[in-house]
Coordinates of C-alpha atoms and ligand atoms in Angstrom, one line a residue:
M1 CA 0.0 0.0 0.0
N2 CA 1.3 3.5 -0.9
Y3 CA 0.6 6.7 0.9
H4 CA 1.4 10.3 0.2
L5 CA 4.0 12.1 2.3
H6 CA 3.8 15.9 2.4
Q7 CA 6.8 17.5 4.3
I8 CA 7.4 21.2 4.9
E9 CA 10.8 22.4 6.1
F10 CA 11.1 25.7 8.1
I11 CA 14.4 27.4 8.6
S12 CA 14.5 30.5 10.8
Q13 CA 17.1 33.3 10.9
D14 CA 16.5 33.4 14.7
S15 CA 18.9 30.8 16.1
T16 CA 17.0 30.7 19.4
W17 CA 13.7 29.8 17.7
L18 CA 13.9 26.0 17.4
D19 CA 15.2 25.7 21.0
R20 CA 12.2 27.7 22.3
Y21 CA 9.8 25.8 19.9
W22 CA 9.4 22.8 22.2
Q23 CA 8.3 24.6 25.4
D24 CA 7.2 28.1 24.4
P25 CA 3.8 28.6 22.6
S26 CA 4.9 32.0 21.3
A27 CA 7.5 30.2 19.2
R28 CA 4.8 28.0 17.6
L29 CA 4.0 28.6 13.9
T30 CA 0.3 29.1 14.8
Y31 CA 1.4 32.0 17.1
L32 CA 3.8 33.5 14.5
L33 CA 1.1 33.4 12.0
R34 CA -1.6 35.0 14.1
H35 CA -1.5 38.3 12.2
A36 CA -2.0 36.5 8.9
F37 CA -5.2 34.7 9.9
S38 CA -8.2 35.5 12.1
H39 CA -9.1 33.8 15.3
S40 CA -12.1 32.1 13.5
F41 CA -9.7 30.8 10.8
W42 CA -7.8 28.8 13.4
E43 CA -11.0 27.3 14.7
F44 CA -11.8 26.3 11.1
Y45 CA -8.3 25.0 10.6
A46 CA -8.4 22.8 13.7
Q47 CA -11.8 21.4 12.6
E48 CA -10.5 20.6 9.1
I49 CA -7.6 18.6 10.6
S50 CA -9.8 16.8 12.9
D51 CA -12.3 16.0 10.1
S52 CA -9.5 14.7 7.8
I53 CA -8.5 12.4 10.6
S54 CA -12.1 11.1 11.2
R55 CA -12.4 10.5 7.4
Q56 CA -9.2 8.4 7.7
E57 CA -7.5 10.6 5.0
L58 CA -4.9 12.1 7.3
L59 CA -2.9 9.2 8.9
M60 CA -0.1 11.0 10.6
R61 CA 0.8 14.6 11.5
S62 CA 3.9 15.5 13.4
K63 CA 6.6 18.2 13.8
W64 CA 10.2 17.2 14.5
N65 CA 13.7 18.4 14.0
R66 CA 17.0 16.6 13.2
T67 CA 19.4 19.5 13.3
S68 CA 19.1 22.7 15.4
D69 CA 18.4 24.9 12.5
R70 CA 15.3 23.5 10.9
L71 CA 11.9 22.2 11.8
Y72 CA 9.8 19.7 9.7
L73 CA 6.0 19.4 9.6
S74 CA 5.2 16.0 8.1
Q75 CA 1.8 14.7 7.1
I76 CA 0.9 11.3 5.7
W77 CA -2.2 11.1 3.6
T78 CA -4.0 8.1 2.1
T79 CA -3.8 9.7 -1.4
E80 CA -2.3 12.6 -3.1
A81 CA -5.8 13.8 -4.0
A82 CA -6.8 13.8 -0.3
A83 CA -3.7 16.0 0.5
Q84 CA -4.6 18.3 -2.4
N85 CA -8.2 18.6 -1.4
Y86 CA -7.2 19.6 2.1
Q87 CA -4.9 22.3 0.9
D88 CA -7.6 23.6 -1.4
R89 CA -10.0 23.8 1.4
I90 CA -7.8 25.7 3.9
Q91 CA -6.0 27.8 1.3
M92 CA -3.3 29.0 3.7
Q93 CA -0.2 28.1 1.8
A94 CA 0.6 31.4 0.1
R95 CA -0.2 33.6 3.1
L96 CA 1.6 31.2 5.4
R97 CA 4.7 31.5 3.3
S98 CA 4.7 35.2 2.9
S99 CA 3.9 35.9 6.6
L100 CA 6.7 33.6 7.8
E101 CA 9.2 34.9 5.1
K102 CA 8.6 38.4 6.5
Q103 CA 9.7 37.0 9.9
G104 CA 12.9 35.7 8.6
F105 CA 11.9 32.1 7.6
Q106 CA 12.8 30.0 4.6
I107 CA 10.2 27.4 3.7
S108 CA 10.4 24.5 1.3
E109 CA 8.0 21.6 0.6
T110 CA 8.3 18.1 -0.8
N111 CA 5.7 15.6 -1.9
Q112 CA 6.4 11.9 -2.4
H113 CA 4.8 8.5 -2.5
I114 CA 5.8 6.4 0.4
T115 CA 5.2 2.6 1.1
H116 CA 3.7 1.2 4.2
D117 CA 7.1 -0.2 5.3
A118 CA 8.9 3.1 4.6
T119 CA 6.3 5.0 6.5
Q120 CA 6.9 2.8 9.6
E121 CA 10.6 3.4 9.3
Y122 CA 10.1 7.1 8.9
I123 CA 7.9 7.3 12.0
R124 CA 10.4 5.3 14.0
E125 CA 13.1 7.7 13.1
I126 CA 11.0 10.7 14.1
L127 CA 10.4 9.1 17.5
Q128 CA 14.2 9.1 18.2
L129 CA 14.3 12.9 17.6
P130 CA 12.7 15.9 19.3
H131 CA 9.1 15.7 18.1
I132 CA 5.4 16.3 18.6
F133 CA 2.8 14.0 17.2
Q134 CA -0.6 15.5 16.7
F135 CA -1.9 12.3 15.3
L136 CA -0.8 8.8 14.3
D137 CA -3.1 6.2 12.8
Q138 CA -3.1 2.8 14.5
R139 CA -2.6 0.9 11.1
F140 CA 1.2 1.5 11.4
G141 CA 1.3 -0.6 14.6
I142 CA 3.5 1.9 16.4
P143 CA 2.1 2.8 19.8
L144 CA 3.0 6.3 20.8
P145 CA 4.8 6.5 24.2
N146 CA 3.0 8.8 26.7
L147 CA 5.6 11.6 26.1
A148 CA 4.7 11.8 22.4
G149 CA 1.6 14.0 23.0
D150 CA 1.9 17.8 22.6
P151 CA 2.4 19.2 26.1
L152 CA 1.3 22.6 24.8
K153 CA -1.7 21.3 22.9
R154 CA -4.4 22.7 25.2
K155 CA -2.7 26.1 25.1
I156 CA -2.2 26.3 21.3
V157 CA -5.4 25.2 19.7
T158 CA -5.5 28.9 18.7
P159 CA -2.8 31.5 19.3
Y160 CA -5.0 33.1 21.9
Q161 CA -7.2 32.1 24.8
N162 CA -10.5 33.8 25.4
R163 CA -11.6 35.5 28.7
Q164 CA -13.3 32.4 29.9
Q165 CA -10.3 30.1 29.2
A166 CA -8.0 32.7 30.8
R167 CA -10.4 33.2 33.8
D168 CA -9.2 36.8 33.7
H169 CA -11.5 38.0 36.5
E170 CA -9.8 35.5 38.9
I171 CA -6.1 36.4 37.9
L172 CA -3.8 37.6 40.7
F173 CA -0.7 37.0 38.6
A174 CA -0.2 35.5 35.1
S175 CA 3.0 35.5 33.1
L176 CA 2.6 35.5 29.3
F177 CA 4.2 33.4 26.7
L178 CA 5.4 36.2 24.4
P179 CA 8.7 36.4 22.5
P180 CA 11.7 37.8 24.4
V181 CA 11.5 41.6 25.1
P182 CA 14.7 43.5 23.8
K183 CA 15.4 44.6 27.4
K184 CA 19.0 45.6 26.9
E185 CA 18.3 48.0 24.0
I186 CA 15.3 49.5 25.8
L187 CA 17.1 50.0 29.1
K188 CA 20.1 51.7 27.4
K189 CA 17.8 54.4 26.0
I190 CA 15.7 54.7 29.2
K191 CA 18.9 55.2 31.2
A192 CA 20.0 58.0 28.8
V193 CA 16.8 60.1 29.5
P194 CA 17.7 63.1 31.7
A195 CA 16.8 62.9 35.3
S196 CA 14.7 66.1 34.9
A197 CA 12.2 64.1 32.8
W198 CA 11.4 61.7 35.6
M199 CA 8.6 62.6 38.1
W200 CA 8.2 61.6 41.7
D201 CA 5.0 59.8 42.6
D202 CA 4.2 60.4 46.2
Y203 CA 1.5 57.8 46.5
R204 CA 3.6 54.9 45.3
Q205 CA 6.9 56.4 46.4
V206 CA 8.6 55.8 43.1
D207 CA 10.1 57.7 40.1
M208 CA 8.0 57.6 37.0
L209 CA 8.7 58.3 33.3
P210 CA 5.7 58.6 31.0
L211 CA 6.1 56.5 27.8
M212 CA 2.6 56.7 26.4
T213 CA -0.1 59.2 27.4
S214 CA -3.5 60.4 26.1
S215 CA -1.8 63.4 24.4
G216 CA 1.7 62.1 23.8
H217 CA 3.1 64.7 26.1
P218 CA 5.4 63.4 28.9
T219 CA 3.9 65.7 31.5
R220 CA 2.1 65.1 34.8
E221 CA -1.0 66.8 33.4
A222 CA -1.0 64.4 30.4
V223 CA -0.5 61.4 32.8
N224 CA -3.5 62.5 34.9
S225 CA -5.7 63.2 31.9
Q226 CA -7.3 59.8 31.5
R227 CA -10.0 59.4 28.9
S228 CA -11.2 56.1 27.7
T229 CA -11.9 57.7 24.3
A230 CA -8.5 59.2 24.0
S231 CA -6.2 57.9 21.3
Y232 CA -3.0 57.3 23.2
R233 CA 0.4 58.3 21.8
W234 CA 4.0 57.4 22.6
T235 CA 6.0 60.2 24.2
E236 CA 9.4 61.3 23.0
H237 CA 11.0 59.0 25.7
A238 CA 9.6 55.7 24.3
P239 CA 12.4 53.7 22.7
S240 CA 11.8 52.5 19.1
E241 CA 12.5 48.9 20.3
L242 CA 9.7 49.1 22.8
I243 CA 7.3 50.6 20.3
N244 CA 8.0 47.8 17.8
Y245 CA 7.6 45.2 20.5
F246 CA 4.2 46.6 21.4
D247 CA 3.2 46.8 17.8
Q248 CA 4.1 43.2 17.1
H249 CA 3.1 41.5 20.4
I250 CA 0.9 43.6 22.7
W251 CA -1.6 45.8 20.9
D252 CA -3.2 43.0 18.9
W253 CA -4.7 41.3 22.0
M254 CA -4.8 44.4 24.3
E255 CA -7.0 46.0 21.5
T256 CA -7.0 49.4 23.2
Q257 CA -3.9 51.6 23.6
S258 CA -3.4 52.8 27.1
R259 CA -1.2 54.7 29.5
V260 CA 2.4 53.3 29.6
M261 CA 4.8 54.3 32.3
I262 CA 8.2 53.2 33.5
L263 CA 8.8 53.0 37.2
K264 CA 12.2 53.2 38.8
T265 CA 12.7 52.0 42.3
K266 CA 16.0 52.6 44.1
P267 CA 17.9 49.7 45.7
G268 CA 16.5 49.0 49.1
A269 CA 13.4 51.2 48.5
R270 CA 9.9 50.1 49.1
N271 CA 6.9 51.0 46.9
Q272 CA 4.1 52.0 49.3
E273 CA 1.5 49.2 49.6
H274 CA -1.5 50.2 47.6
I275 CA -4.5 49.4 45.5
D276 CA -4.5 50.6 41.9
C277 CA -8.2 51.3 41.4
S278 CA -11.0 53.3 43.0
P279 CA -13.3 51.7 45.6
A280 CA -16.1 51.9 43.0
D281 CA -14.1 49.8 40.5
F282 CA -12.9 47.3 43.1
H283 CA -15.2 44.5 42.1
E284 CA -14.5 44.8 38.3
T285 CA -11.6 43.1 36.5
Q286 CA -8.6 45.4 37.0
L287 CA -5.7 43.9 35.2
K288 CA -2.3 45.6 34.7
L289 CA 0.5 44.6 32.4
R290 CA 4.0 44.7 33.7
I291 CA 7.4 44.1 32.1
V292 CA 10.5 44.1 34.4
L293 CA 13.4 45.5 32.4
Q294 CA 15.9 45.3 35.3
G295 CA 15.5 43.6 38.7
Q296 CA 13.4 40.8 40.0
T297 CA 9.7 40.1 39.5
D298 CA 9.6 38.3 42.8
S299 CA 10.1 41.6 44.8
L300 CA 6.4 42.3 44.1
Y301 CA 4.1 40.9 46.7
F302 CA 0.3 40.7 47.3
I303 CA -0.9 41.4 50.8
T304 CA -3.1 38.8 52.4
H305 CA -4.4 38.3 56.0
Q306 CA -1.7 35.7 56.3
K307 CA 1.9 35.9 54.9
P308 CA 2.5 38.1 51.8
L309 CA 2.3 36.2 48.5
F310 CA 5.3 36.9 46.3
S311 CA 5.2 37.0 42.5
P312 CA 6.9 34.1 40.7
K313 CA 10.2 34.8 38.9
T314 CA 9.8 35.4 35.2
E315 CA 11.5 37.1 32.3
K316 CA 8.2 37.4 30.5
P317 CA 5.6 40.2 30.5
Y318 CA 3.0 39.5 33.1
L319 CA -0.5 40.5 34.3
I320 CA -1.4 41.4 37.8
D321 CA -4.7 42.3 39.5
G322 CA -4.3 45.9 40.5
S323 CA -7.3 45.8 42.8
W324 CA -5.6 43.4 45.2
P325 CA -3.4 45.3 47.7
H326 CA 0.2 45.0 46.7
G327 CA 3.6 46.4 47.4
M328 CA 7.2 45.9 46.3
L329 CA 10.5 45.8 48.1
N330 CA 13.6 46.3 45.9
N331 CA 16.1 44.2 47.8
S332 CA 18.6 44.1 45.0
P333 CA 21.7 46.4 44.7
E334 CA 20.4 48.0 41.5
D335 CA 17.5 50.3 40.5
K336 CA 14.5 48.3 39.5
Y337 CA 12.9 49.3 36.2
T338 CA 9.3 48.2 35.5
I339 CA 7.1 49.0 32.5
C340 CA 3.5 49.4 33.6
V341 CA 0.5 49.4 31.3
G342 CA -2.7 50.3 33.1
A343 CA -5.9 52.4 32.8
P344 CA -7.9 52.8 30.7
W345 CA -7.1 49.2 29.8
T346 CA -8.4 46.7 32.4
Y347 CA -9.0 43.5 30.5
S348 CA -9.0 42.0 27.0
N349 CA -11.3 39.6 25.1
L350 CA -8.3 37.4 24.1
Y351 CA -5.0 36.7 25.8
P352 CA -1.7 35.2 24.9
P353 CA -1.1 31.7 26.5
F354 CA -0.1 31.8 30.1
E355 CA 3.3 30.6 31.3
A356 CA 2.3 30.5 35.0
A357 CA -0.8 31.8 36.6
I358 CA -1.9 32.4 40.2
Y359 CA -5.7 32.7 40.7
K360 CA -7.2 34.7 43.5
D361 CA -8.4 33.2 46.7
K362 CA -10.8 35.9 48.0
T363 CA -10.7 34.4 51.5
L364 CA -7.1 35.6 51.7
L365 CA -8.0 39.3 51.2
P366 CA -7.0 41.3 54.4
Q367 CA -10.1 42.5 56.3
D368 CA -8.8 46.1 56.4
Y369 CA -8.1 46.2 52.6
E370 CA -9.9 49.5 52.3
R371 CA -7.0 51.3 53.9
Y372 CA -4.8 50.6 50.8
F373 CA -7.0 52.8 48.5
D374 CA -5.4 56.1 47.5
Q375 CA -6.7 58.5 50.1
K376 CA -6.6 61.3 47.5
Y377 CA -8.5 59.1 45.1
R378 CA -10.9 61.1 43.0
R379 CA -11.3 60.0 39.4
H380 CA -7.8 58.8 38.4
S381 CA -6.3 55.4 38.5
S382 CA -3.1 53.9 37.2
Ligands
FE2_401 FE1 0.3 49.1 41.6

């Protein structure tokens, strides 16, 4: 019996890509292609694959690599016509190619007839290499070991998860699988901004530099002028690397632009314990996005009626619930620099996959939490 083997080879200019591929959903092709296809396309695509499997046309689908510079996507079909029909239905090949080529990929495809015995040999070889099997028909008589399943599968059916999957109203902390932030380049430019441009925030006891405001001016008035209808603009202090990163990886799921500040905490300094929203907004979803450019993420803690709960360590951007009382103690010998994205953004309809998440246990909220609200609170939040 002969089958049809369709194999696509992906080579990336980014030498870290294939290493990240096996544990980081943001390195997955689906994720890299998220701009080229809509959310509903990915649902259709997942359905087409699953239908092809139920019709017993698609007999094997796996990704694997032999060398550290290229990934293969292999599919074995019962006939060449079945493979072709599938491609005609999903019609993604041209857009897939151009989108990935723009991101520094080289792609090539091969099609060949393959015998039953050669298929078995081919599959056994893949099993010796780093691999993910999405499906393998039992006719080949090769049982998949437990580790052959895709550990990220639940997270990457689509490149995003929706509010319900993310349980966003229950998040205390969630780090996001997003590509690495060019922290060094951004920091270099931030450190070159004159000290006079920074402003002292008495409530949080921290130095702040506005990077995006409702008017694009880096002034205290602009920072305080929060309008949900405002079109937000980067200030002169926003490094181009940061702007590009947000364009590529943040605004697409955040949907609305928002105030962006960078906070600088001196070594040994403590950010006053506080709540980031008004008493009126306390029961709404109040997420904030954070990126620590220099320093530790585990210096941030959430206040409970028991011991404080410290944030996990992560290099990734992360979400926190700004309505839960929190503080930060910079116990490192260096200034801590944190990018903060807050109001008017408070939640999204779609989120990137989570790396680690801590969900809220409301029974841990301190009884006297109201004392952490900004005493001067009127209309503004951060
Ligand atoms: Fe805060």
